[in-house]
């Protein structure tokens, strides 16, 4: 399976908050996050992959929840991308799903980075450099 073309990118349900220290602690408690002294962020991502019936198209939807512990920022967003794909005669849907997750998610992350950087520089602090495992 390979990506032929990236059709569309949507970002919606964006929520961005600058938190007071008390709010940050409440958020971490509510989400049951254990924080290590070395942690700069807490990231949760939920990514789903779907294929069209004719197996010529695919969609990825990702739900992001990023808590920047250093600057007390909380970003939640849903992102979506549509792709034209070539299955190259592949029948193994599990392998195709994994490949779509890796390749398609990489494309979506590249689209999302400038938006997150813009949001996080509005408070005149350093931009969040999205974690490598994002």
PDB file of C-alpha atoms in Angstrom:
ATOM      1  CA  UNK A   1       0.000   0.000   0.000  1.00  0.00           C
ATOM      2  CA  UNK A   2       1.199   3.496  -0.784  1.00  0.00           C
ATOM      3  CA  UNK A   3      -0.257   6.983  -0.557  1.00  0.00           C
ATOM      4  CA  UNK A   4      -0.862   8.443  -4.014  1.00  0.00           C
ATOM      5  CA  UNK A   5      -2.344  11.802  -3.044  1.00  0.00           C
ATOM      6  CA  UNK A   6      -3.331  13.769   0.049  1.00  0.00           C
ATOM      7  CA  UNK A   7      -6.811  15.194  -0.583  1.00  0.00           C
ATOM      8  CA  UNK A   8      -7.901  17.178   2.371  1.00  0.00           C
ATOM      9  CA  UNK A   9      -6.912  18.245   5.840  1.00  0.00           C
ATOM     10  CA  UNK A  10      -9.285  19.389   8.547  1.00  0.00           C
ATOM     11  CA  UNK A  11      -8.636  20.505  12.076  1.00  0.00           C
ATOM     12  CA  UNK A  12     -11.637  21.006  14.300  1.00  0.00           C
ATOM     13  CA  UNK A  13     -12.736  21.002  17.919  1.00  0.00           C
ATOM     14  CA  UNK A  14      -9.574  22.918  18.792  1.00  0.00           C
ATOM     15  CA  UNK A  15      -9.290  23.911  22.425  1.00  0.00           C
ATOM     16  CA  UNK A  16      -6.324  25.879  23.742  1.00  0.00           C
ATOM     17  CA  UNK A  17      -5.974  27.021  27.341  1.00  0.00           C
ATOM     18  CA  UNK A  18      -3.298  28.854  29.283  1.00  0.00           C
ATOM     19  CA  UNK A  19      -3.585  27.515  32.801  1.00  0.00           C
ATOM     20  CA  UNK A  20      -2.829  28.883  36.216  1.00  0.00           C
ATOM     21  CA  UNK A  21      -0.782  26.510  38.362  1.00  0.00           C
ATOM     22  CA  UNK A  22      -3.872  25.486  40.338  1.00  0.00           C
ATOM     23  CA  UNK A  23      -5.774  24.727  37.102  1.00  0.00           C
ATOM     24  CA  UNK A  24      -2.856  22.664  35.789  1.00  0.00           C
ATOM     25  CA  UNK A  25      -2.757  20.584  38.964  1.00  0.00           C
ATOM     26  CA  UNK A  26      -6.542  20.054  38.808  1.00  0.00           C
ATOM     27  CA  UNK A  27      -6.293  18.985  35.151  1.00  0.00           C
ATOM     28  CA  UNK A  28      -3.495  16.521  35.892  1.00  0.00           C
ATOM     29  CA  UNK A  29      -5.483  15.096  38.782  1.00  0.00           C
ATOM     30  CA  UNK A  30      -8.677  14.832  36.702  1.00  0.00           C
ATOM     31  CA  UNK A  31      -6.823  13.005  33.921  1.00  0.00           C
ATOM     32  CA  UNK A  32      -4.958  10.847  36.461  1.00  0.00           C
ATOM     33  CA  UNK A  33      -1.531  11.841  35.135  1.00  0.00           C
ATOM     34  CA  UNK A  34       1.569  10.838  37.069  1.00  0.00           C
ATOM     35  CA  UNK A  35       4.224  13.487  36.441  1.00  0.00           C
ATOM     36  CA  UNK A  36       7.933  12.818  36.672  1.00  0.00           C
ATOM     37  CA  UNK A  37      10.312  15.711  37.412  1.00  0.00           C
ATOM     38  CA  UNK A  38      11.846  15.280  33.952  1.00  0.00           C
ATOM     39  CA  UNK A  39       8.511  15.457  32.094  1.00  0.00           C
ATOM     40  CA  UNK A  40       7.960  18.496  29.868  1.00  0.00           C
ATOM     41  CA  UNK A  41       4.611  17.384  28.479  1.00  0.00           C
ATOM     42  CA  UNK A  42       1.898  14.770  28.716  1.00  0.00           C
ATOM     43  CA  UNK A  43       0.515  13.545  25.400  1.00  0.00           C
ATOM     44  CA  UNK A  44      -2.438  11.322  24.603  1.00  0.00           C
ATOM     45  CA  UNK A  45      -3.296  10.520  21.015  1.00  0.00           C
ATOM     46  CA  UNK A  46      -6.057   8.336  19.639  1.00  0.00           C
ATOM     47  CA  UNK A  47      -5.724   7.604  15.929  1.00  0.00           C
ATOM     48  CA  UNK A  48      -8.217   5.719  13.774  1.00  0.00           C
ATOM     49  CA  UNK A  49      -7.776   4.559  10.176  1.00  0.00           C
ATOM     50  CA  UNK A  50     -10.596   3.768   7.740  1.00  0.00           C
ATOM     51  CA  UNK A  51     -10.631   2.596   4.124  1.00  0.00           C
ATOM     52  CA  UNK A  52     -13.223   3.177   1.395  1.00  0.00           C
ATOM     53  CA  UNK A  53     -15.160   0.156   0.112  1.00  0.00           C
ATOM     54  CA  UNK A  54     -13.259   0.153  -3.184  1.00  0.00           C
ATOM     55  CA  UNK A  55      -9.937   0.336  -1.267  1.00  0.00           C
ATOM     56  CA  UNK A  56      -8.870   3.372  -3.307  1.00  0.00           C
ATOM     57  CA  UNK A  57      -9.276   5.863  -0.481  1.00  0.00           C
ATOM     58  CA  UNK A  58      -8.464   6.134   3.192  1.00  0.00           C
ATOM     59  CA  UNK A  59      -9.103   8.514   6.054  1.00  0.00           C
ATOM     60  CA  UNK A  60      -7.211   9.085   9.280  1.00  0.00           C
ATOM     61  CA  UNK A  61      -8.764  10.810  12.279  1.00  0.00           C
ATOM     62  CA  UNK A  62      -6.599  11.721  15.238  1.00  0.00           C
ATOM     63  CA  UNK A  63      -7.636  13.038  18.641  1.00  0.00           C
ATOM     64  CA  UNK A  64      -4.794  14.920  20.368  1.00  0.00           C
ATOM     65  CA  UNK A  65      -4.587  15.906  24.029  1.00  0.00           C
ATOM     66  CA  UNK A  66      -1.304  17.670  24.835  1.00  0.00           C
ATOM     67  CA  UNK A  67      -0.503  19.172  28.229  1.00  0.00           C
ATOM     68  CA  UNK A  68       2.609  21.372  28.178  1.00  0.00           C
ATOM     69  CA  UNK A  69       3.854  21.144  31.764  1.00  0.00           C
ATOM     70  CA  UNK A  70       6.636  23.678  31.334  1.00  0.00           C
ATOM     71  CA  UNK A  71       4.420  26.584  30.228  1.00  0.00           C
ATOM     72  CA  UNK A  72       1.084  25.308  31.625  1.00  0.00           C
ATOM     73  CA  UNK A  73      -0.734  25.029  28.297  1.00  0.00           C
ATOM     74  CA  UNK A  74      -3.393  22.529  27.324  1.00  0.00           C
ATOM     75  CA  UNK A  75      -4.192  21.795  23.671  1.00  0.00           C
ATOM     76  CA  UNK A  76      -6.937  19.478  22.471  1.00  0.00           C
ATOM     77  CA  UNK A  77      -7.748  19.013  18.792  1.00  0.00           C
ATOM     78  CA  UNK A  78      -9.247  16.619  16.294  1.00  0.00           C
ATOM     79  CA  UNK A  79      -7.491  16.329  12.943  1.00  0.00           C
ATOM     80  CA  UNK A  80      -8.537  14.467   9.846  1.00  0.00           C
ATOM     81  CA  UNK A  81      -6.996  13.700   6.482  1.00  0.00           C
ATOM     82  CA  UNK A  82      -8.253  12.002   3.315  1.00  0.00           C
ATOM     83  CA  UNK A  83      -5.917  10.089   1.030  1.00  0.00           C
ATOM     84  CA  UNK A  84      -5.986   8.387  -2.362  1.00  0.00           C
ATOM     85  CA  UNK A  85      -4.121   5.120  -1.966  1.00  0.00           C
ATOM     86  CA  UNK A  86      -2.817   2.291  -4.112  1.00  0.00           C
ATOM     87  CA  UNK A  87      -3.180  -1.079  -2.412  1.00  0.00           C
ATOM     88  CA  UNK A  88      -0.677  -2.613  -4.896  1.00  0.00           C
ATOM     89  CA  UNK A  89      -2.560  -5.913  -4.858  1.00  0.00           C
ATOM     90  CA  UNK A  90      -2.280  -6.154  -1.074  1.00  0.00           C
ATOM     91  CA  UNK A  91      -4.992  -8.118   0.709  1.00  0.00           C
ATOM     92  CA  UNK A  92      -3.625  -7.961   4.264  1.00  0.00           C
ATOM     93  CA  UNK A  93      -5.808  -5.220   5.775  1.00  0.00           C
ATOM     94  CA  UNK A  94      -3.950  -5.292   9.087  1.00  0.00           C
ATOM     95  CA  UNK A  95      -0.644  -4.534   7.355  1.00  0.00           C
ATOM     96  CA  UNK A  96      -2.343  -1.894   5.183  1.00  0.00           C
ATOM     97  CA  UNK A  97      -3.862  -0.273   8.287  1.00  0.00           C
ATOM     98  CA  UNK A  98      -0.468  -0.159  10.001  1.00  0.00           C
ATOM     99  CA  UNK A  99       1.170   1.363   6.907  1.00  0.00           C
ATOM    100  CA  UNK A 100      -1.637   3.922   6.590  1.00  0.00           C
ATOM    101  CA  UNK A 101      -1.259   4.761  10.264  1.00  0.00           C
ATOM    102  CA  UNK A 102       2.485   5.343   9.893  1.00  0.00           C
ATOM    103  CA  UNK A 103       2.541   7.148   6.537  1.00  0.00           C
ATOM    104  CA  UNK A 104      -0.776   8.986   6.819  1.00  0.00           C
ATOM    105  CA  UNK A 105      -0.202  10.037  10.420  1.00  0.00           C
ATOM    106  CA  UNK A 106       3.191  11.468   9.402  1.00  0.00           C
ATOM    107  CA  UNK A 107       1.497  13.622   6.739  1.00  0.00           C
ATOM    108  CA  UNK A 108      -1.160  14.830   9.211  1.00  0.00           C
ATOM    109  CA  UNK A 109       1.467  15.747  11.818  1.00  0.00           C
ATOM    110  CA  UNK A 110       3.300  17.897   9.276  1.00  0.00           C
ATOM    111  CA  UNK A 111       0.042  19.768   8.571  1.00  0.00           C
ATOM    112  CA  UNK A 112      -0.687  20.238  12.276  1.00  0.00           C
ATOM    113  CA  UNK A 113       2.722  21.502  13.424  1.00  0.00           C
ATOM    114  CA  UNK A 114       2.462  25.107  12.119  1.00  0.00           C
ATOM    115  CA  UNK A 115      -1.011  25.456  13.657  1.00  0.00           C
ATOM    116  CA  UNK A 116       0.166  24.303  17.075  1.00  0.00           C
ATOM    117  CA  UNK A 117       3.230  26.545  16.819  1.00  0.00           C
ATOM    118  CA  UNK A 118       1.000  29.522  15.994  1.00  0.00           C
ATOM    119  CA  UNK A 119      -1.350  28.804  18.887  1.00  0.00           C
ATOM    120  CA  UNK A 120       1.448  28.389  21.379  1.00  0.00           C
ATOM    121  CA  UNK A 121       3.309  31.552  20.382  1.00  0.00           C
ATOM    122  CA  UNK A 122       0.240  33.763  20.848  1.00  0.00           C
ATOM    123  CA  UNK A 123       1.057  33.982  24.548  1.00  0.00           C
ATOM    124  CA  UNK A 124       4.557  35.275  23.629  1.00  0.00           C
ATOM    125  CA  UNK A 125       6.292  32.246  25.108  1.00  0.00           C
ATOM    126  CA  UNK A 126       8.381  29.752  23.212  1.00  0.00           C
ATOM    127  CA  UNK A 127       6.489  27.579  20.756  1.00  0.00           C
ATOM    128  CA  UNK A 128       5.841  24.010  21.768  1.00  0.00           C
ATOM    129  CA  UNK A 129       8.127  21.700  19.869  1.00  0.00           C
ATOM    130  CA  UNK A 130       5.810  18.775  19.463  1.00  0.00           C
ATOM    131  CA  UNK A 131       7.281  15.689  21.080  1.00  0.00           C
ATOM    132  CA  UNK A 132       9.027  13.152  18.876  1.00  0.00           C
ATOM    133  CA  UNK A 133       6.489  10.479  19.773  1.00  0.00           C
ATOM    134  CA  UNK A 134       3.650  12.725  18.639  1.00  0.00           C
TER     135      UNK A 134
END
